[in-house]
Amino acid sequence: MNYSRYLVQHPGISLRFAMAGPMSAQDKLALIYENLHEKLKEEIIEDVIIRQDRSLKIYWGTATTGRPHCGYFVPMVKLAHFLRAGCTIKILLADMHAFLDNLKAPIELVKYRAEYYRFVITSLLKSLNVPIDRLEVVLGSSYQLSAEYTMDLYRLCSVVSEHDAKKAGAEVVKQVANPLLSGLIYPLMQTLDEQYLDVDAQFGGVDQRKIFTLATESLPKINYKERAHLMNPMVPGLSGGKMSASDPDSKIDLLDPAAVVEKKLKKAHCAPKEVEGNGMISFVEFVLLSVDALKNGGKGRFVVERRKPEDGAPLVYEDIATLKEDYEADKLTPQLLKPAIIKAVVSLLQPLQEEYQASAEWQEIANKAYPPPETKKKEKKVKDRGTKFPGYKGVVEAKPDGHVEGEAKDQVNLGTGAAEAMENLDIHKNALP
């Protein structure tokens, strides 16, 4: 059966079944595949769900670099779907990957950033109202530094060419003019993680596709089984490109206050009548509608208020297709869409921010993980007034034996001996009676 087609023919059915109680294998697959951009080796997934009739084991990894942003809601929504479908989830906090990726995370900050990510991800999933009893958070360095893992990494290096390793990491690893060897190790470790985390499938963004292909091709070469791969779409950033934790102008930080959220979204790229590549519409599609569905059960709703009461009732959208049609027809304009998104995002971030404010431990970790930049005191520059200003005495330099050198030495020289110095200073004349 084509489960992607089944999902299209029954929009929203997966979440309603998830909320109602036990799910059939078909409903589980429909929920697992919902809103995915692409999937590889789906027969592995269907074999586990239908024929083996057990919980599908999936891992999702994130390099602990910059502060997580609103784009993280996209994978969190899918992880929530997987949990609702009865899957067992392992979240890899890839601290070693963060260090290897062109030193995006200094080694002394890696452990604190991993802990910060743990706080954020756990809070996000709780806010989506999903059970997390089948969720495990794993720190990469807890097993990636072992002798066994290192030996397997060497074995993988012996069957993967430099060209293939570089190609695999092209869209994930930071590209520089003179790349480091660490950028070649990065995709090999991500490949090997599938074996050491003991999973059936790996989940990630579509930008990970080349690494997933490398894993499919290379793991059997060192006698490990291949895994399935599930990919979610990438939500464009505020400026139209990729939303990145390392680029503050492309994202909304999860701890940004309401005023900052409003300011950033008002400046966000949102061309009228253009749906393709529109980050605002993508965020509604892959985050806001899905989150509302998870929280309330059934279909999600996105409400757009009119600018004036006399303009009519609010626009209510329960599917993205209708919203896109209205946007292309200019019935839904950027001036209407942005305020609605601002309101929804502020509401979305509120539970996480309240939890952060209530946790002294989380705040302490945040300060250690992302310490404020040191403010260097500006050195006061001594103004050189030259030699022509009134009262200039010239430059002199005192030598160790007491005499002075320089163009004004005659004006300050007291003599070469104590007697001459006393005479020049007229010590006896000025002495007290």
Short mmCIF file of C-alpha atoms in Angstrom, two decimals:
data_model
loop_
_atom_site.label_atom_id
_atom_site.label_comp_id
_atom_site.label_asym_id
_atom_site.label_seq_id
_atom_site.Cartn_x
_atom_site.Cartn_y
_atom_site.Cartn_z
CA MET A 1 0.00 0.00 0.00
CA ASN A 2 1.24 3.54 -0.80
CA TYR A 3 1.07 5.16 2.64
CA SER A 4 2.03 8.61 1.34
CA ARG A 5 -1.03 8.48 -0.92
CA TYR A 6 -3.13 7.19 1.99
CA LEU A 7 -2.10 10.27 4.00
CA VAL A 8 -3.01 12.68 1.19
CA GLN A 9 -6.43 11.09 0.77
CA HIS A 10 -7.13 11.32 4.52
CA PRO A 11 -5.70 14.69 5.65
CA GLY A 12 -5.47 15.03 9.42
CA ILE A 13 -6.54 11.41 9.99
CA SER A 14 -3.27 10.44 11.63
CA LEU A 15 -3.48 12.92 14.49
CA ARG A 16 -7.13 12.15 15.18
CA PHE A 17 -6.30 8.46 15.47
CA ALA A 18 -3.29 9.27 17.63
CA MET A 19 -5.46 11.21 20.06
CA ALA A 20 -8.26 8.67 20.06
CA GLY A 21 -6.31 5.63 21.30
CA PRO A 22 -4.48 2.59 19.85
CA MET A 23 -3.36 3.05 16.26
CA SER A 24 -3.29 0.57 13.40
CA ALA A 25 -0.07 -0.03 11.46
CA GLN A 26 -1.45 2.03 8.57
CA ASP A 27 -2.22 4.98 10.85
CA LYS A 28 1.22 4.79 12.43
CA LEU A 29 2.89 4.91 9.02
CA ALA A 30 0.65 7.79 7.92
CA LEU A 31 1.69 9.80 11.00
CA ILE A 32 5.38 8.92 10.57
CA TYR A 33 5.33 10.09 6.93
CA GLU A 34 3.24 13.23 7.51
CA ASN A 35 4.83 16.46 6.19
CA LEU A 36 8.12 14.74 5.28
CA HIS A 37 10.06 16.06 2.31
CA GLU A 38 11.61 12.71 1.40
CA LYS A 39 12.22 9.20 2.70
CA LEU A 40 14.83 6.58 1.75
CA LYS A 41 14.48 2.82 2.20
CA GLU A 42 10.94 3.09 3.56
CA GLU A 43 10.58 -0.68 3.17
CA ILE A 44 12.76 -1.01 6.29
CA ILE A 45 10.26 1.09 8.26
CA GLU A 46 7.25 -0.80 6.93
CA ASP A 47 8.92 -4.14 7.74
CA VAL A 48 9.35 -3.05 11.39
CA ILE A 49 5.84 -1.59 11.78
CA ILE A 50 3.82 -4.19 9.85
CA ARG A 51 5.72 -7.49 9.79
CA GLN A 52 7.80 -7.28 12.97
CA ASP A 53 5.04 -5.35 14.77
CA ARG A 54 7.40 -3.53 17.12
CA SER A 55 8.37 0.01 17.99
CA LEU A 56 10.39 1.75 15.29
CA LYS A 57 13.72 3.05 16.66
CA ILE A 58 14.70 6.46 15.26
CA TYR A 59 17.53 8.82 16.01
CA TRP A 60 17.78 12.54 15.40
CA GLY A 61 21.02 14.38 16.02
CA THR A 62 21.91 18.02 16.43
CA ALA A 63 25.36 19.57 16.72
CA THR A 64 25.42 21.71 19.85
CA THR A 65 26.69 24.96 18.32
CA GLY A 66 24.70 28.23 18.34
CA ARG A 67 21.60 28.87 20.44
CA PRO A 68 18.57 26.88 19.17
CA HIS A 69 16.00 28.93 17.27
CA CYS A 70 12.36 28.69 16.16
CA GLY A 71 13.36 26.50 13.23
CA TYR A 72 13.83 23.71 15.79
CA PHE A 73 10.06 23.46 16.04
CA VAL A 74 10.10 21.73 12.61
CA PRO A 75 12.03 18.62 13.77
CA MET A 76 10.34 18.77 17.19
CA VAL A 77 6.91 18.47 15.54
CA LYS A 78 8.09 15.39 13.62
CA LEU A 79 9.61 13.87 16.75
CA ALA A 80 6.23 14.43 18.41
CA HIS A 81 4.58 12.59 15.50
CA PHE A 82 7.03 9.71 15.88
CA LEU A 83 6.35 9.47 19.61
CA ARG A 84 2.60 9.55 19.02
CA ALA A 85 3.07 6.72 16.50
CA GLY A 86 4.71 4.59 19.21
CA CYS A 87 8.32 5.03 18.02
CA THR A 88 11.32 4.97 20.35
CA ILE A 89 13.38 8.12 19.90
CA LYS A 90 17.04 8.77 20.63
CA ILE A 91 18.19 12.38 20.45
CA LEU A 92 21.92 12.69 19.89
CA LEU A 93 23.49 15.82 21.32
CA ALA A 94 26.45 15.79 18.94
CA ASP A 95 29.03 17.62 21.02
CA MET A 96 31.98 16.10 19.16
CA HIS A 97 30.43 17.06 15.81
CA ALA A 98 30.05 20.64 17.06
CA PHE A 99 33.77 20.73 17.83
CA LEU A 100 34.73 19.13 14.49
CA ASP A 101 32.63 21.52 12.38
CA ASN A 102 35.30 24.17 11.89
CA LEU A 103 35.43 24.81 15.66
CA LYS A 104 31.89 26.22 15.76
CA ALA A 105 31.81 25.27 19.44
CA PRO A 106 35.05 25.81 21.42
CA ILE A 107 35.96 22.62 23.29
CA GLU A 108 35.75 24.34 26.69
CA LEU A 109 32.10 25.33 26.00
CA VAL A 110 30.92 22.08 24.37
CA LYS A 111 29.68 20.36 27.55
CA TYR A 112 27.71 23.43 28.65
CA ARG A 113 26.10 23.85 25.23
CA ALA A 114 25.09 20.18 25.17
CA GLU A 115 23.38 20.65 28.54
CA TYR A 116 21.66 23.82 27.28
CA TYR A 117 20.32 21.91 24.26
CA ARG A 118 19.00 19.19 26.58
CA PHE A 119 16.99 21.77 28.52
CA VAL A 120 15.62 23.35 25.33
CA ILE A 121 14.64 20.15 23.52
CA THR A 122 12.97 18.60 26.56
CA SER A 123 10.99 21.80 27.17
CA LEU A 124 9.94 22.05 23.51
CA LEU A 125 8.60 18.50 23.44
CA LYS A 126 6.74 18.96 26.72
CA SER A 127 5.12 22.11 25.33
CA LEU A 128 3.80 20.06 22.39
CA ASN A 129 1.84 17.84 24.78
CA VAL A 130 3.45 14.54 23.76
CA PRO A 131 4.60 11.63 25.97
CA ILE A 132 8.40 11.51 26.39
CA ASP A 133 8.69 8.16 28.19
CA ARG A 134 10.13 6.60 25.00
CA LEU A 135 12.59 9.46 24.53
CA GLU A 136 16.29 9.12 25.36
CA VAL A 137 18.89 11.90 25.15
CA VAL A 138 22.42 10.69 24.37
CA LEU A 139 25.64 12.71 24.51
CA GLY A 140 27.90 11.92 21.56
CA SER A 141 31.14 11.93 23.55
CA SER A 142 29.69 9.27 25.89
CA TYR A 143 30.52 6.60 23.28
CA GLN A 144 32.35 8.29 20.39
CA LEU A 145 35.66 8.35 22.29
CA SER A 146 35.68 4.60 22.96
CA ALA A 147 38.34 2.30 21.45
CA GLU A 148 35.68 0.25 19.62
CA TYR A 149 34.10 3.32 17.99
CA THR A 150 37.52 4.69 17.02
CA MET A 151 38.50 1.38 15.38
CA ASP A 152 35.24 1.34 13.41
CA LEU A 153 35.89 4.92 12.34
CA TYR A 154 39.28 3.82 10.98
CA ARG A 155 37.57 0.96 9.15
CA LEU A 156 35.11 3.42 7.63
CA CYS A 157 37.99 5.68 6.57
CA SER A 158 39.47 2.73 4.64
CA VAL A 159 36.36 2.34 2.43
CA VAL A 160 35.26 5.97 1.91
CA SER A 161 37.16 8.23 -0.47
CA GLU A 162 38.14 11.81 0.33
CA HIS A 163 35.88 12.94 -2.54
CA ASP A 164 32.83 11.11 -1.17
CA ALA A 165 33.40 12.33 2.40
CA LYS A 166 33.76 15.94 1.25
CA LYS A 167 30.68 15.66 -0.99
CA ALA A 168 28.61 14.16 1.85
CA GLY A 169 29.29 17.06 4.20
CA ALA A 170 29.01 19.83 1.60
CA GLU A 171 25.63 21.15 2.81
CA VAL A 172 26.16 20.55 6.52
CA VAL A 173 29.79 21.20 7.38
CA LYS A 174 30.92 24.82 7.19
CA GLN A 175 32.73 25.35 3.91
CA VAL A 176 35.98 27.34 4.00
CA ALA A 177 38.77 28.07 1.52
CA ASN A 178 41.24 25.78 3.30
CA PRO A 179 39.10 22.98 4.84
CA LEU A 180 40.27 21.03 7.87
CA LEU A 181 40.39 17.23 8.06
CA SER A 182 37.73 17.38 10.79
CA GLY A 183 35.16 18.29 8.12
CA LEU A 184 35.79 14.92 6.44
CA ILE A 185 35.46 12.97 9.69
CA TYR A 186 32.11 14.63 10.52
CA PRO A 187 29.94 12.70 7.97
CA LEU A 188 31.74 9.44 8.76
CA MET A 189 30.87 9.76 12.44
CA GLN A 190 27.25 10.58 11.63
CA THR A 191 27.17 7.42 9.53
CA LEU A 192 28.64 5.29 12.30
CA ASP A 193 26.24 6.73 14.89
CA GLU A 194 23.39 4.74 13.28
CA GLN A 195 25.10 1.53 14.35
CA TYR A 196 26.16 2.62 17.82
CA LEU A 197 22.75 4.06 18.67
CA ASP A 198 21.16 0.79 17.50
CA VAL A 199 18.35 2.33 15.42
CA ASP A 200 16.23 1.39 12.42
CA ALA A 201 16.16 4.87 10.90
CA GLN A 202 17.79 8.29 11.09
CA PHE A 203 15.77 11.49 10.83
CA GLY A 204 17.06 14.90 9.78
CA GLY A 205 16.66 17.85 7.44
CA VAL A 206 16.79 17.45 3.70
CA ASP A 207 20.20 19.16 3.84
CA GLN A 208 21.47 15.88 5.37
CA ARG A 209 20.57 13.83 2.28
CA LYS A 210 24.14 13.36 1.05
CA ILE A 211 25.27 12.10 4.45
CA PHE A 212 22.30 9.73 4.54
CA THR A 213 23.26 8.40 1.09
CA LEU A 214 26.85 7.91 2.27
CA ALA A 215 25.58 5.94 5.28
CA THR A 216 23.40 3.72 3.10
CA GLU A 217 26.32 2.92 0.79
CA SER A 218 29.17 2.60 3.30
CA LEU A 219 27.82 0.81 6.39
CA PRO A 220 27.36 -2.54 4.57
CA LYS A 221 31.03 -2.30 3.49
CA ILE A 222 32.10 -2.73 7.12
CA ASN A 223 29.46 -5.41 7.75
CA TYR A 224 26.77 -3.26 9.35
CA LYS A 225 23.18 -3.12 8.10
CA GLU A 226 21.79 -0.15 6.23
CA ARG A 227 19.09 2.04 7.79
CA ALA A 228 16.09 3.99 6.55
CA HIS A 229 16.22 7.79 6.39
CA LEU A 230 13.47 10.35 6.92
CA MET A 231 13.87 14.00 5.92
CA ASN A 232 11.87 17.07 6.85
CA PRO A 233 11.91 20.23 4.69
CA MET A 234 14.13 23.17 5.59
CA VAL A 235 12.21 26.28 6.65
CA PRO A 236 13.69 29.43 5.05
CA GLY A 237 15.21 31.98 7.41
CA LEU A 238 13.91 35.49 8.01
CA SER A 239 16.07 36.86 5.21
CA GLY A 240 15.05 34.14 2.76
CA GLY A 241 18.04 31.78 3.11
CA LYS A 242 18.59 28.85 5.45
CA MET A 243 17.66 29.45 9.09
CA SER A 244 20.90 28.95 11.00
CA ALA A 245 21.80 28.86 14.69
CA SER A 246 25.08 30.58 13.79
CA ASP A 247 23.44 33.52 11.97
CA PRO A 248 21.47 35.75 14.38
CA ASP A 249 19.89 37.73 11.52
CA SER A 250 18.26 34.64 10.00
CA LYS A 251 16.41 33.35 13.06
CA ILE A 252 14.27 33.99 16.11
CA ASP A 253 15.94 32.78 19.29
CA LEU A 254 13.70 30.69 21.53
CA LEU A 255 14.35 33.13 24.38
CA ASP A 256 13.76 36.31 22.37
CA PRO A 257 11.24 38.57 24.18
CA ALA A 258 7.99 39.52 22.44
CA ALA A 259 9.30 42.93 21.36
CA VAL A 260 12.32 41.36 19.65
CA VAL A 261 10.15 38.71 17.97
CA GLU A 262 7.88 41.43 16.61
CA LYS A 263 10.79 43.52 15.36
CA LYS A 264 12.45 40.58 13.57
CA LEU A 265 9.26 39.30 11.96
CA LYS A 266 8.25 42.75 10.76
CA LYS A 267 11.55 42.95 8.87
CA ALA A 268 11.34 39.34 7.58
CA HIS A 269 11.26 38.64 3.86
CA CYS A 270 7.64 38.07 2.78
CA ALA A 271 7.01 39.07 -0.84
CA PRO A 272 3.33 39.63 -1.76
CA LYS A 273 1.66 36.84 -3.81
CA GLU A 274 4.85 34.71 -3.67
CA VAL A 275 4.44 31.34 -1.97
CA GLU A 276 7.59 29.55 -3.13
CA GLY A 277 10.51 30.17 -0.76
CA ASN A 278 8.34 32.26 1.57
CA GLY A 279 9.61 31.52 5.09
CA MET A 280 6.51 32.98 6.73
CA ILE A 281 4.16 30.60 4.91
CA SER A 282 6.50 27.65 5.46
CA PHE A 283 6.49 28.37 9.19
CA VAL A 284 2.69 28.31 9.23
CA GLU A 285 2.66 25.05 7.28
CA PHE A 286 5.29 23.06 9.14
CA VAL A 287 5.07 24.57 12.61
CA LEU A 288 1.98 26.57 13.54
CA LEU A 289 -0.70 24.33 11.98
CA SER A 290 1.06 21.16 13.17
CA VAL A 291 1.62 22.45 16.70
CA ASP A 292 -2.02 23.46 17.03
CA ALA A 293 -3.06 20.00 15.85
CA LEU A 294 -0.79 18.32 18.38
CA LYS A 295 -2.02 20.45 21.25
CA ASN A 296 -5.74 20.28 20.48
CA GLY A 297 -6.16 17.03 18.57
CA GLY A 298 -7.47 16.80 15.01
CA LYS A 299 -6.73 19.51 12.50
CA GLY A 300 -4.73 22.59 13.34
CA ARG A 301 -6.16 26.10 12.95
CA PHE A 302 -4.41 29.33 12.07
CA VAL A 303 -6.40 32.52 12.60
CA VAL A 304 -5.65 35.80 10.81
CA GLU A 305 -7.37 38.88 12.25
CA ARG A 306 -8.57 41.63 9.91
CA ARG A 307 -6.98 45.05 10.28
CA LYS A 308 -10.35 46.72 10.89
CA PRO A 309 -13.61 45.25 12.25
CA GLU A 310 -15.51 46.57 9.24
CA ASP A 311 -13.27 44.48 6.95
CA GLY A 312 -15.13 41.35 8.02
CA ALA A 313 -14.63 38.23 10.12
CA PRO A 314 -11.15 36.80 10.75
CA LEU A 315 -9.65 34.45 8.16
CA VAL A 316 -9.48 30.92 9.60
CA TYR A 317 -7.26 28.32 7.91
CA GLU A 318 -7.34 24.60 8.63
CA ASP A 319 -5.17 23.56 5.68
CA ILE A 320 -2.16 25.15 4.02
CA ALA A 321 -3.53 24.80 0.48
CA THR A 322 -6.32 27.33 1.13
CA LEU A 323 -3.91 29.72 2.80
CA LYS A 324 -1.56 29.56 -0.19
CA GLU A 325 -4.44 30.16 -2.61
CA ASP A 326 -5.53 33.26 -0.68
CA TYR A 327 -1.97 34.54 -0.52
CA GLU A 328 -1.41 34.14 -4.26
CA ALA A 329 -4.75 35.90 -4.89
CA ASP A 330 -3.67 38.74 -2.54
CA LYS A 331 -6.65 38.11 -0.31
CA LEU A 332 -4.15 37.29 2.42
CA THR A 333 -1.44 39.96 2.36
CA PRO A 334 1.89 40.26 4.21
CA GLN A 335 0.30 43.07 6.26
CA LEU A 336 -2.33 40.60 7.52
CA LEU A 337 -0.11 37.50 7.71
CA LYS A 338 2.79 38.92 9.74
CA PRO A 339 0.77 40.16 12.77
CA ALA A 340 -0.96 36.77 12.96
CA ILE A 341 2.39 34.95 12.91
CA ILE A 342 3.84 37.33 15.51
CA LYS A 343 0.95 36.62 17.85
CA ALA A 344 1.23 32.85 17.30
CA VAL A 345 5.02 32.74 17.77
CA VAL A 346 4.91 34.77 21.00
CA SER A 347 2.28 32.36 22.33
CA LEU A 348 4.34 29.38 21.15
CA LEU A 349 7.46 30.53 22.99
CA GLN A 350 5.72 31.48 26.22
CA PRO A 351 5.76 28.04 27.98
CA LEU A 352 9.48 27.52 27.26
CA GLN A 353 10.39 31.03 28.38
CA GLU A 354 8.38 30.67 31.59
CA GLU A 355 10.18 27.40 32.35
CA TYR A 356 13.53 29.08 31.67
CA GLN A 357 12.72 31.98 34.02
CA ALA A 358 11.73 29.52 36.75
CA SER A 359 14.92 27.44 36.48
CA ALA A 360 18.06 28.88 38.07
CA GLU A 361 19.99 25.83 36.84
CA TRP A 362 18.98 26.42 33.22
CA GLN A 363 19.92 30.10 33.45
CA GLU A 364 23.31 29.24 34.93
CA ILE A 365 23.99 26.76 32.12
CA ALA A 366 22.93 29.35 29.53
CA ASN A 367 25.47 31.85 30.89
CA LYS A 368 28.23 29.24 30.82
CA ALA A 369 27.30 27.92 27.37
CA TYR A 370 26.99 31.34 25.75
CA PRO A 371 28.98 33.78 27.88
CA PRO A 372 28.51 37.42 26.95
CA PRO A 373 31.36 38.75 24.82
CA GLU A 374 34.11 40.51 26.72
CA THR A 375 33.94 44.27 26.40
CA LYS A 376 37.43 45.61 25.84
CA LYS A 377 38.15 48.92 27.47
CA LYS A 378 39.19 51.47 24.91
CA GLU A 379 42.71 52.68 25.65
CA LYS A 380 42.93 56.42 26.09
CA LYS A 381 45.14 57.77 23.35
CA VAL A 382 47.65 60.37 24.50
CA LYS A 383 47.44 63.33 22.18
CA ASP A 384 50.73 64.29 20.62
CA ARG A 385 50.79 68.11 20.74
CA GLY A 386 54.09 68.35 18.86
CA THR A 387 56.93 70.72 19.77
CA LYS A 388 55.39 74.10 19.00
CA PHE A 389 52.90 74.51 21.85
CA PRO A 390 53.63 77.18 24.55
CA GLY A 391 55.76 75.97 27.44
CA TYR A 392 57.31 73.05 25.55
CA LYS A 393 60.36 71.90 27.48
CA GLY A 394 61.67 69.38 25.03
CA VAL A 395 62.14 65.66 25.49
CA VAL A 396 64.50 64.28 28.13
CA GLU A 397 65.33 60.76 29.32
CA ALA A 398 66.76 59.85 32.73
CA LYS A 399 69.67 57.38 32.65
CA PRO A 400 70.52 54.81 35.39
CA ASP A 401 73.53 56.85 36.66
CA GLY A 402 71.31 59.88 37.25
CA HIS A 403 72.21 62.07 34.28
CA VAL A 404 69.69 62.96 31.59
CA GLU A 405 69.77 62.97 27.81
CA GLY A 406 67.64 64.87 25.31
CA GLU A 407 67.17 68.19 23.61
CA ALA A 408 66.08 69.94 26.88
CA LYS A 409 68.70 68.37 29.17
CA ASP A 410 70.29 71.75 29.96
CA GLN A 411 67.02 72.94 31.53
CA VAL A 412 66.73 70.04 33.95
CA ASN A 413 70.35 68.96 34.51
CA LEU A 414 71.40 69.64 38.13
CA GLY A 415 75.05 68.79 37.61
CA THR A 416 77.29 65.75 37.72
CA GLY A 417 77.90 65.60 41.49
CA ALA A 418 76.07 66.15 44.77
CA ALA A 419 77.85 69.44 45.56
CA GLU A 420 77.08 70.91 42.15
CA ALA A 421 73.47 69.76 42.40
CA MET A 422 73.07 71.37 45.85
CA GLU A 423 74.58 74.59 44.58
CA ASN A 424 72.26 74.67 41.57
CA LEU A 425 69.26 74.01 43.78
CA ASP A 426 70.52 76.66 46.25
CA ILE A 427 69.80 74.26 49.14
CA HIS A 428 71.48 76.46 51.83
CA LYS A 429 69.67 79.60 50.72
CA ASN A 430 66.28 77.93 50.90
CA ALA A 431 66.92 75.93 54.07
CA LEU A 432 64.74 76.52 57.13
CA PRO A 433 66.37 78.55 60.02
#
